[in-house]
GROMACS .gro file of C-alpha atoms in nm:
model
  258
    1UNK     CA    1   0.000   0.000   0.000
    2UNK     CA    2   0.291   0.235   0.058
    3UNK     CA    3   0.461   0.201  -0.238
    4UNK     CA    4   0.139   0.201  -0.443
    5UNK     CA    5   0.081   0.567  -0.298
    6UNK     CA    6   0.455   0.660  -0.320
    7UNK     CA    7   0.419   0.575  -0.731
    8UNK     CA    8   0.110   0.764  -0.697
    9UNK     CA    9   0.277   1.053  -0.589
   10UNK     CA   10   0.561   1.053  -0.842
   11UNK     CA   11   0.325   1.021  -1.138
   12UNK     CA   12   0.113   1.298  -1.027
   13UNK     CA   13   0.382   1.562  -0.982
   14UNK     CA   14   0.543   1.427  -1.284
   15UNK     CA   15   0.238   1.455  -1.506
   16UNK     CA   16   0.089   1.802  -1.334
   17UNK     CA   17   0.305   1.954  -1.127
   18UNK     CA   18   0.454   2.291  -1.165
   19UNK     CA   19   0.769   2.294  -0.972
   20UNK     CA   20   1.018   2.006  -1.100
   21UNK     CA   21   1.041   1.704  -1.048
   22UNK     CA   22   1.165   1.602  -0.720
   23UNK     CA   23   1.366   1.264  -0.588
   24UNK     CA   24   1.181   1.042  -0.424
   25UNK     CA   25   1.425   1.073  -0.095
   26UNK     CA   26   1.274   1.431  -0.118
   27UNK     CA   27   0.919   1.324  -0.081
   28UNK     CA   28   0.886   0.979   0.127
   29UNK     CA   29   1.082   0.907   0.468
   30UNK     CA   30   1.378   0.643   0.359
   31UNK     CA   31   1.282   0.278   0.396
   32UNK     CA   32   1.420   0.205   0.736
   33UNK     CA   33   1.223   0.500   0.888
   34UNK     CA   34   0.889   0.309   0.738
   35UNK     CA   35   1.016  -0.007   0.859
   36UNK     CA   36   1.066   0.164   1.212
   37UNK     CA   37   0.707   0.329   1.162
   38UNK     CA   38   0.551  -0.001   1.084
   39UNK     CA   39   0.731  -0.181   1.365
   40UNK     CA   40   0.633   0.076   1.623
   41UNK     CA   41   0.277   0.077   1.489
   42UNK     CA   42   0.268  -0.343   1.532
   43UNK     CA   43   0.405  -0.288   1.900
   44UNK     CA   44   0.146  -0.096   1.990
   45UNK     CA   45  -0.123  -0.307   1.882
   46UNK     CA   46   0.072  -0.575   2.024
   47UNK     CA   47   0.058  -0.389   2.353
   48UNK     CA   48  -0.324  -0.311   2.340
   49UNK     CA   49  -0.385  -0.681   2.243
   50UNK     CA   50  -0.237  -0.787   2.569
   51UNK     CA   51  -0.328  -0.555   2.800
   52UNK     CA   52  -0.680  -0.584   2.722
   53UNK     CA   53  -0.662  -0.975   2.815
   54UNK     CA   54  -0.468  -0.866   3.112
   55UNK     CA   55  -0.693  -0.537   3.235
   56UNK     CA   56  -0.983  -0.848   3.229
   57UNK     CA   57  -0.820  -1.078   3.439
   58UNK     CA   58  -0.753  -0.804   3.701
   59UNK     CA   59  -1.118  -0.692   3.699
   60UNK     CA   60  -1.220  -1.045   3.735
   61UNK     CA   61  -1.031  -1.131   4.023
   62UNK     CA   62  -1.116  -0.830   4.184
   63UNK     CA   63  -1.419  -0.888   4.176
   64UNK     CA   64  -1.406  -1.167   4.432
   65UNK     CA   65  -1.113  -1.070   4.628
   66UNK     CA   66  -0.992  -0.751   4.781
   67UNK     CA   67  -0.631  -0.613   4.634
   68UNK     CA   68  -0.596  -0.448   4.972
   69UNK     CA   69  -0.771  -0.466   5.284
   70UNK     CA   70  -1.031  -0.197   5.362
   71UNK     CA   71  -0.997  -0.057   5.025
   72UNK     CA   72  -1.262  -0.111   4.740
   73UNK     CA   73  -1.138  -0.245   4.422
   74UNK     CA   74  -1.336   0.060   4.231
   75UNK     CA   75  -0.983   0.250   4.409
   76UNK     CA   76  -0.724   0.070   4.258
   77UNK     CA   77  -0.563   0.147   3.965
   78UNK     CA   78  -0.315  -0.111   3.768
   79UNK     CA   79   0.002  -0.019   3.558
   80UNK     CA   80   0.184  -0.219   3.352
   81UNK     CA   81   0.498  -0.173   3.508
   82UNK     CA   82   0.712  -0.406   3.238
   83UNK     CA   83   0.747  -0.625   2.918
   84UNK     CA   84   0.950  -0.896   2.940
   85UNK     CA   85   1.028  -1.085   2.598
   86UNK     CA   86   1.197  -1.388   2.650
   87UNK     CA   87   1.192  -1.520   2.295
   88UNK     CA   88   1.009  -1.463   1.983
   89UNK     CA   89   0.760  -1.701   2.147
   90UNK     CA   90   0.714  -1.611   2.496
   91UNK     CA   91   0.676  -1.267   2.709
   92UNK     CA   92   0.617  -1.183   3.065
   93UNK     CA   93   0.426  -0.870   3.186
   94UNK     CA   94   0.444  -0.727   3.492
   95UNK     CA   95   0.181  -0.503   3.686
   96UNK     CA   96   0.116  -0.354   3.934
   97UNK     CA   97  -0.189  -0.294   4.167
   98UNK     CA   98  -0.204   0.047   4.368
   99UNK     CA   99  -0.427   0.269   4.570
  100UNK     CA  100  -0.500   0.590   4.431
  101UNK     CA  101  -0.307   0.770   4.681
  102UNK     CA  102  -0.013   0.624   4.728
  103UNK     CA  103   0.218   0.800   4.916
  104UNK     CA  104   0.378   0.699   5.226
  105UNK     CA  105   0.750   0.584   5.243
  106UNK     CA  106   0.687   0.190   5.296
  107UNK     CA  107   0.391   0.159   5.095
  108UNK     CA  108   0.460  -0.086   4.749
  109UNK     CA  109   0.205  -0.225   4.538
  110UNK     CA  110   0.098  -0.575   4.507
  111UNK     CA  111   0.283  -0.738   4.180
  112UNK     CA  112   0.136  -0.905   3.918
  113UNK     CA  113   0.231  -1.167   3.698
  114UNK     CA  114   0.122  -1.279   3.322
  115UNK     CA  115   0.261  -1.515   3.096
  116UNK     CA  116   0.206  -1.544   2.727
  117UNK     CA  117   0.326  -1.804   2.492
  118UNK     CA  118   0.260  -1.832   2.118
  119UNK     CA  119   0.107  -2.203   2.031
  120UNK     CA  120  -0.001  -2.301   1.691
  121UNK     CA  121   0.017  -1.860   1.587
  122UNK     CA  122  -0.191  -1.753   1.878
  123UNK     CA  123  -0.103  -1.619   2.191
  124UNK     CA  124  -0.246  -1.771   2.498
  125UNK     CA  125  -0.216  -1.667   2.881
  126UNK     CA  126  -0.044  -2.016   3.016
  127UNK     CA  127   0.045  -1.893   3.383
  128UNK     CA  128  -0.025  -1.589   3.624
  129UNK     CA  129  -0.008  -1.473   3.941
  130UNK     CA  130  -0.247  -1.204   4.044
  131UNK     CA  131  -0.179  -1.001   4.428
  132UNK     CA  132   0.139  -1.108   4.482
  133UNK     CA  133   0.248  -0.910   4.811
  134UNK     CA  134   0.648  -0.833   4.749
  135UNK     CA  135   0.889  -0.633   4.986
  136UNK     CA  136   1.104  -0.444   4.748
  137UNK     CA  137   1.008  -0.087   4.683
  138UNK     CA  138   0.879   0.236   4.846
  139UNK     CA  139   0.639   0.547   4.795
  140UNK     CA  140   0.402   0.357   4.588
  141UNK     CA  141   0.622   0.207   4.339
  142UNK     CA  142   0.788  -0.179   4.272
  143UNK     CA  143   1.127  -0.249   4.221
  144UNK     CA  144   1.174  -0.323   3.864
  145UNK     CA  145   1.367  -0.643   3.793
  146UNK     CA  146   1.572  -0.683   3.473
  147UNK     CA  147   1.580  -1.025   3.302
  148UNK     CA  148   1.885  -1.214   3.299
  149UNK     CA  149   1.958  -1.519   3.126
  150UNK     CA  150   2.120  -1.821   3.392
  151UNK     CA  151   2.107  -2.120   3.184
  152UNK     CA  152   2.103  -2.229   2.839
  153UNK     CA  153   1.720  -2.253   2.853
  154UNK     CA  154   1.721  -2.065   3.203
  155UNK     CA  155   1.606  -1.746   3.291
  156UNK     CA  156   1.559  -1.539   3.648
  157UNK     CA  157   1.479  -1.166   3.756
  158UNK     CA  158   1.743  -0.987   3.931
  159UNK     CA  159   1.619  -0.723   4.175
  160UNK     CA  160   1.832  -0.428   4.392
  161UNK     CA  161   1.689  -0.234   4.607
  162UNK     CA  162   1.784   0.058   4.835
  163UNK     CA  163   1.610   0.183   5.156
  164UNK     CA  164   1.778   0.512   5.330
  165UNK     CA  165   1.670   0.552   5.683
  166UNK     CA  166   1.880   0.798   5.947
  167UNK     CA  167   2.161   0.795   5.772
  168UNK     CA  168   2.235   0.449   5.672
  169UNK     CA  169   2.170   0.341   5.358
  170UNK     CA  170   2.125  -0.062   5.262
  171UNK     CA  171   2.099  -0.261   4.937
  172UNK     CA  172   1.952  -0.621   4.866
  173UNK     CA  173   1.982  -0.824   4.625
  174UNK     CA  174   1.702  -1.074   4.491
  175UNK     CA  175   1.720  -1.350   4.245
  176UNK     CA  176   1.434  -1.525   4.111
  177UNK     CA  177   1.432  -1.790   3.867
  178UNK     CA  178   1.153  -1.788   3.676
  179UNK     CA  179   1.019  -2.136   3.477
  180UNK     CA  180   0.657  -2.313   3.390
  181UNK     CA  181   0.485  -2.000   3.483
  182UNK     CA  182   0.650  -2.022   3.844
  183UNK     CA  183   0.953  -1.817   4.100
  184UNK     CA  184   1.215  -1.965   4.256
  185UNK     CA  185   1.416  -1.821   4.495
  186UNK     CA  186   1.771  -1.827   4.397
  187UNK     CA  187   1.946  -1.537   4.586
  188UNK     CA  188   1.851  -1.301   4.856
  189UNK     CA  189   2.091  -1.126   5.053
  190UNK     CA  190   2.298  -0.749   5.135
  191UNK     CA  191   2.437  -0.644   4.845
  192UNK     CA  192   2.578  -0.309   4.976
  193UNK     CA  193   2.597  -0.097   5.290
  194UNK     CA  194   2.701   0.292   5.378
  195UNK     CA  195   2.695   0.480   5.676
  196UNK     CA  196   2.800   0.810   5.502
  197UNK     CA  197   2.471   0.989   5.591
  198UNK     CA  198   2.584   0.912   5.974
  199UNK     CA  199   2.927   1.071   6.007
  200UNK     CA  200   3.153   1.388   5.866
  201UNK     CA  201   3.241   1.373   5.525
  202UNK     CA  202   3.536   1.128   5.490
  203UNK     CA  203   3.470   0.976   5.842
  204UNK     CA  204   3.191   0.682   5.754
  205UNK     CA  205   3.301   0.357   5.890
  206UNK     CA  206   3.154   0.190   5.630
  207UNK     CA  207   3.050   0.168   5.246
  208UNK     CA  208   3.125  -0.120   5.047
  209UNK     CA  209   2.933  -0.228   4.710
  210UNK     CA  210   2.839  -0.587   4.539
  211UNK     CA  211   2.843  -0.673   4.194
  212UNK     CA  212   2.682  -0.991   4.054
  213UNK     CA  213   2.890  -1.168   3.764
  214UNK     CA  214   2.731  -1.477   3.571
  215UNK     CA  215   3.010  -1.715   3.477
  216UNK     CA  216   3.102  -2.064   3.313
  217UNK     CA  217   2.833  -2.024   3.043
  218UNK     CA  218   2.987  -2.329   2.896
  219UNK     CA  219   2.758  -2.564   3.149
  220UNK     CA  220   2.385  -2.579   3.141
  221UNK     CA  221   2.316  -2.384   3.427
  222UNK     CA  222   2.596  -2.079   3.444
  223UNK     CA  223   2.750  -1.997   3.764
  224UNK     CA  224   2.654  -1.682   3.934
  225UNK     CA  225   2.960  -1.514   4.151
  226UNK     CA  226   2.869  -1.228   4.388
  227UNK     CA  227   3.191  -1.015   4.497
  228UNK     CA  228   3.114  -0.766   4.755
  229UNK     CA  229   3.430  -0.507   4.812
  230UNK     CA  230   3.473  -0.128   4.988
  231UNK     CA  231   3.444  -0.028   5.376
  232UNK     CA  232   3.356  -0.225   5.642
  233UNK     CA  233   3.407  -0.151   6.001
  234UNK     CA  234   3.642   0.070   5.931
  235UNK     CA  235   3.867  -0.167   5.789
  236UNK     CA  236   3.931  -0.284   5.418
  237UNK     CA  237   3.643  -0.562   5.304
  238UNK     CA  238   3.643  -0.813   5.040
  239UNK     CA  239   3.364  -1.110   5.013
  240UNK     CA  240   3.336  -1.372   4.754
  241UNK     CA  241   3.035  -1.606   4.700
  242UNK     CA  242   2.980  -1.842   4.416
  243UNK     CA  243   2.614  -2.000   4.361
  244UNK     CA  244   2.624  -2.311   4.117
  245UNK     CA  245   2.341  -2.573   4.039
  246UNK     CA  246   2.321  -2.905   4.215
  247UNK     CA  247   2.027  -3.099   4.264
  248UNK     CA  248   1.781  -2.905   4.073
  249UNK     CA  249   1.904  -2.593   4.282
  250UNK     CA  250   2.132  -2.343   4.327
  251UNK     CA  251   2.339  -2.380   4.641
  252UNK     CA  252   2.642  -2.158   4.775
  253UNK     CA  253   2.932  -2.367   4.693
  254UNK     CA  254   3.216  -2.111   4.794
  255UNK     CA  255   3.209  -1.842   5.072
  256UNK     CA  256   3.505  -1.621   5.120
  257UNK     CA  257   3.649  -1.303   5.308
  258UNK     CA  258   3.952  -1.094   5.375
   0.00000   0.00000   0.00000
């Protein structure tokens, strides 16, 4: 249909225009930016497709059960918070439930889950998980995971989180494998502490960082190493923790500090 207009458009200015001639890069965007328009225009049906399944399935189960207690459903308002495409044939979305007024430091919406696999050209809703209370996040918002791949046909959601309170500030660390429309835990614990709020400038006894690294990705299920470094007690701090899989799980396999 494009190009049928774009000829359209030649062949009229050609045949009755007054000014001359023009190139066609003069008069129609350049293919990629059509491609880009097209693609964009496909996501966002996409999108709509999805979320309208989705926005159902919320109202539905609202109507049965409360999202929060001694709130009415007719007050909550859901966002999707993420999209999640783990292959061509599967993506996750991610929601979240919320009072209208959502504004105190510790409050977090309830998380919600949906996930959508292509079968036979059609996308079906295989798995969800609707009003799932979480921990991580403050003044009305979730802490947004990212997806990281684990395994050769393994992936989990990796979460950090910070929560400042009189001068201290702490960071966790969550990972959640995610398979068959279920969460496992994988990981959960401090991924970085500072006192610097506490004390003079220069004088905080402690602030020391972690960094997760996912290594030997030549085995089925990679290795994930967690190497915490910086500050502690006023002294210097290293920490090194390796996760590996054994027995259908991850287990910590080496703990270390100097």
């Amino acid at each position: 249909m494009f190009r049928i207009l774009i000829i359209f458009i030649i062949n009229f200015y050609s045949l009755f225009g007054n000014e001359r001639s023009r190139d066609i890069d003069e008069i129609t965007p350049k293919e990629n930016q059509l491609i880009k328009m097209i693609h964009k225009k496909k996501l966002k049906e996409d999108n709509i497709f999805f979320e309208n399944i989705i926005l159902s399935e919320l109202i539905n189960y609202g109507q049965n059960q409360p999202f929060f207690l001694n709130k009415k459903n007719s007050e909550i308002i859901h966002k999707m918070q993420y999209k999640y495409e783990i292959n061509k044939n599967e993506v996750l979305f991610l929601f979240a439930s919320s009072i209208k007024d959502f504004d105190c430091h510790a409050c977090i919406p309830k998380m919600n889950w949906f996930y959508f696999k292509k079968e036979e050209s059609q996308w079906k809703l295989l798995s969800k998980i609707i009003n799932r209370e979480f921990y991580l996040g403050s003044w009305g918002d979730l802490t947004t995971p990212d997806l990281i791949k684990i395994g050769k046909n393994d992936i989990a959601f990796k979460y950090i989180s910070s929560y400042s309170q009189g001068g201290y500030t702490n960071t966790s660390l969550l990972v959640e494998g995610f398979k068959n429309g279920r969460f496992t835990n994988i990981i959960k614990e401090d991924f970085a502490f500072d006192d610097t709020g506490k004390y003079e400038e220069n004088e905080e006894h402690n602030n020391w960082q972690g960094t997760l690294s996912i290594i030997n990705k030549n085995k089925k299920h990679y290795d994930l190493l967690i190497e915490k470094r910086g500050l502690k007690d006023l002294k210097k701090f290293y920490n090194k923790r390796l996760y590996v899989y054994q027995n259908n799980k991850y287990i910590l396999k080496i703990s270390y500090t100097k």
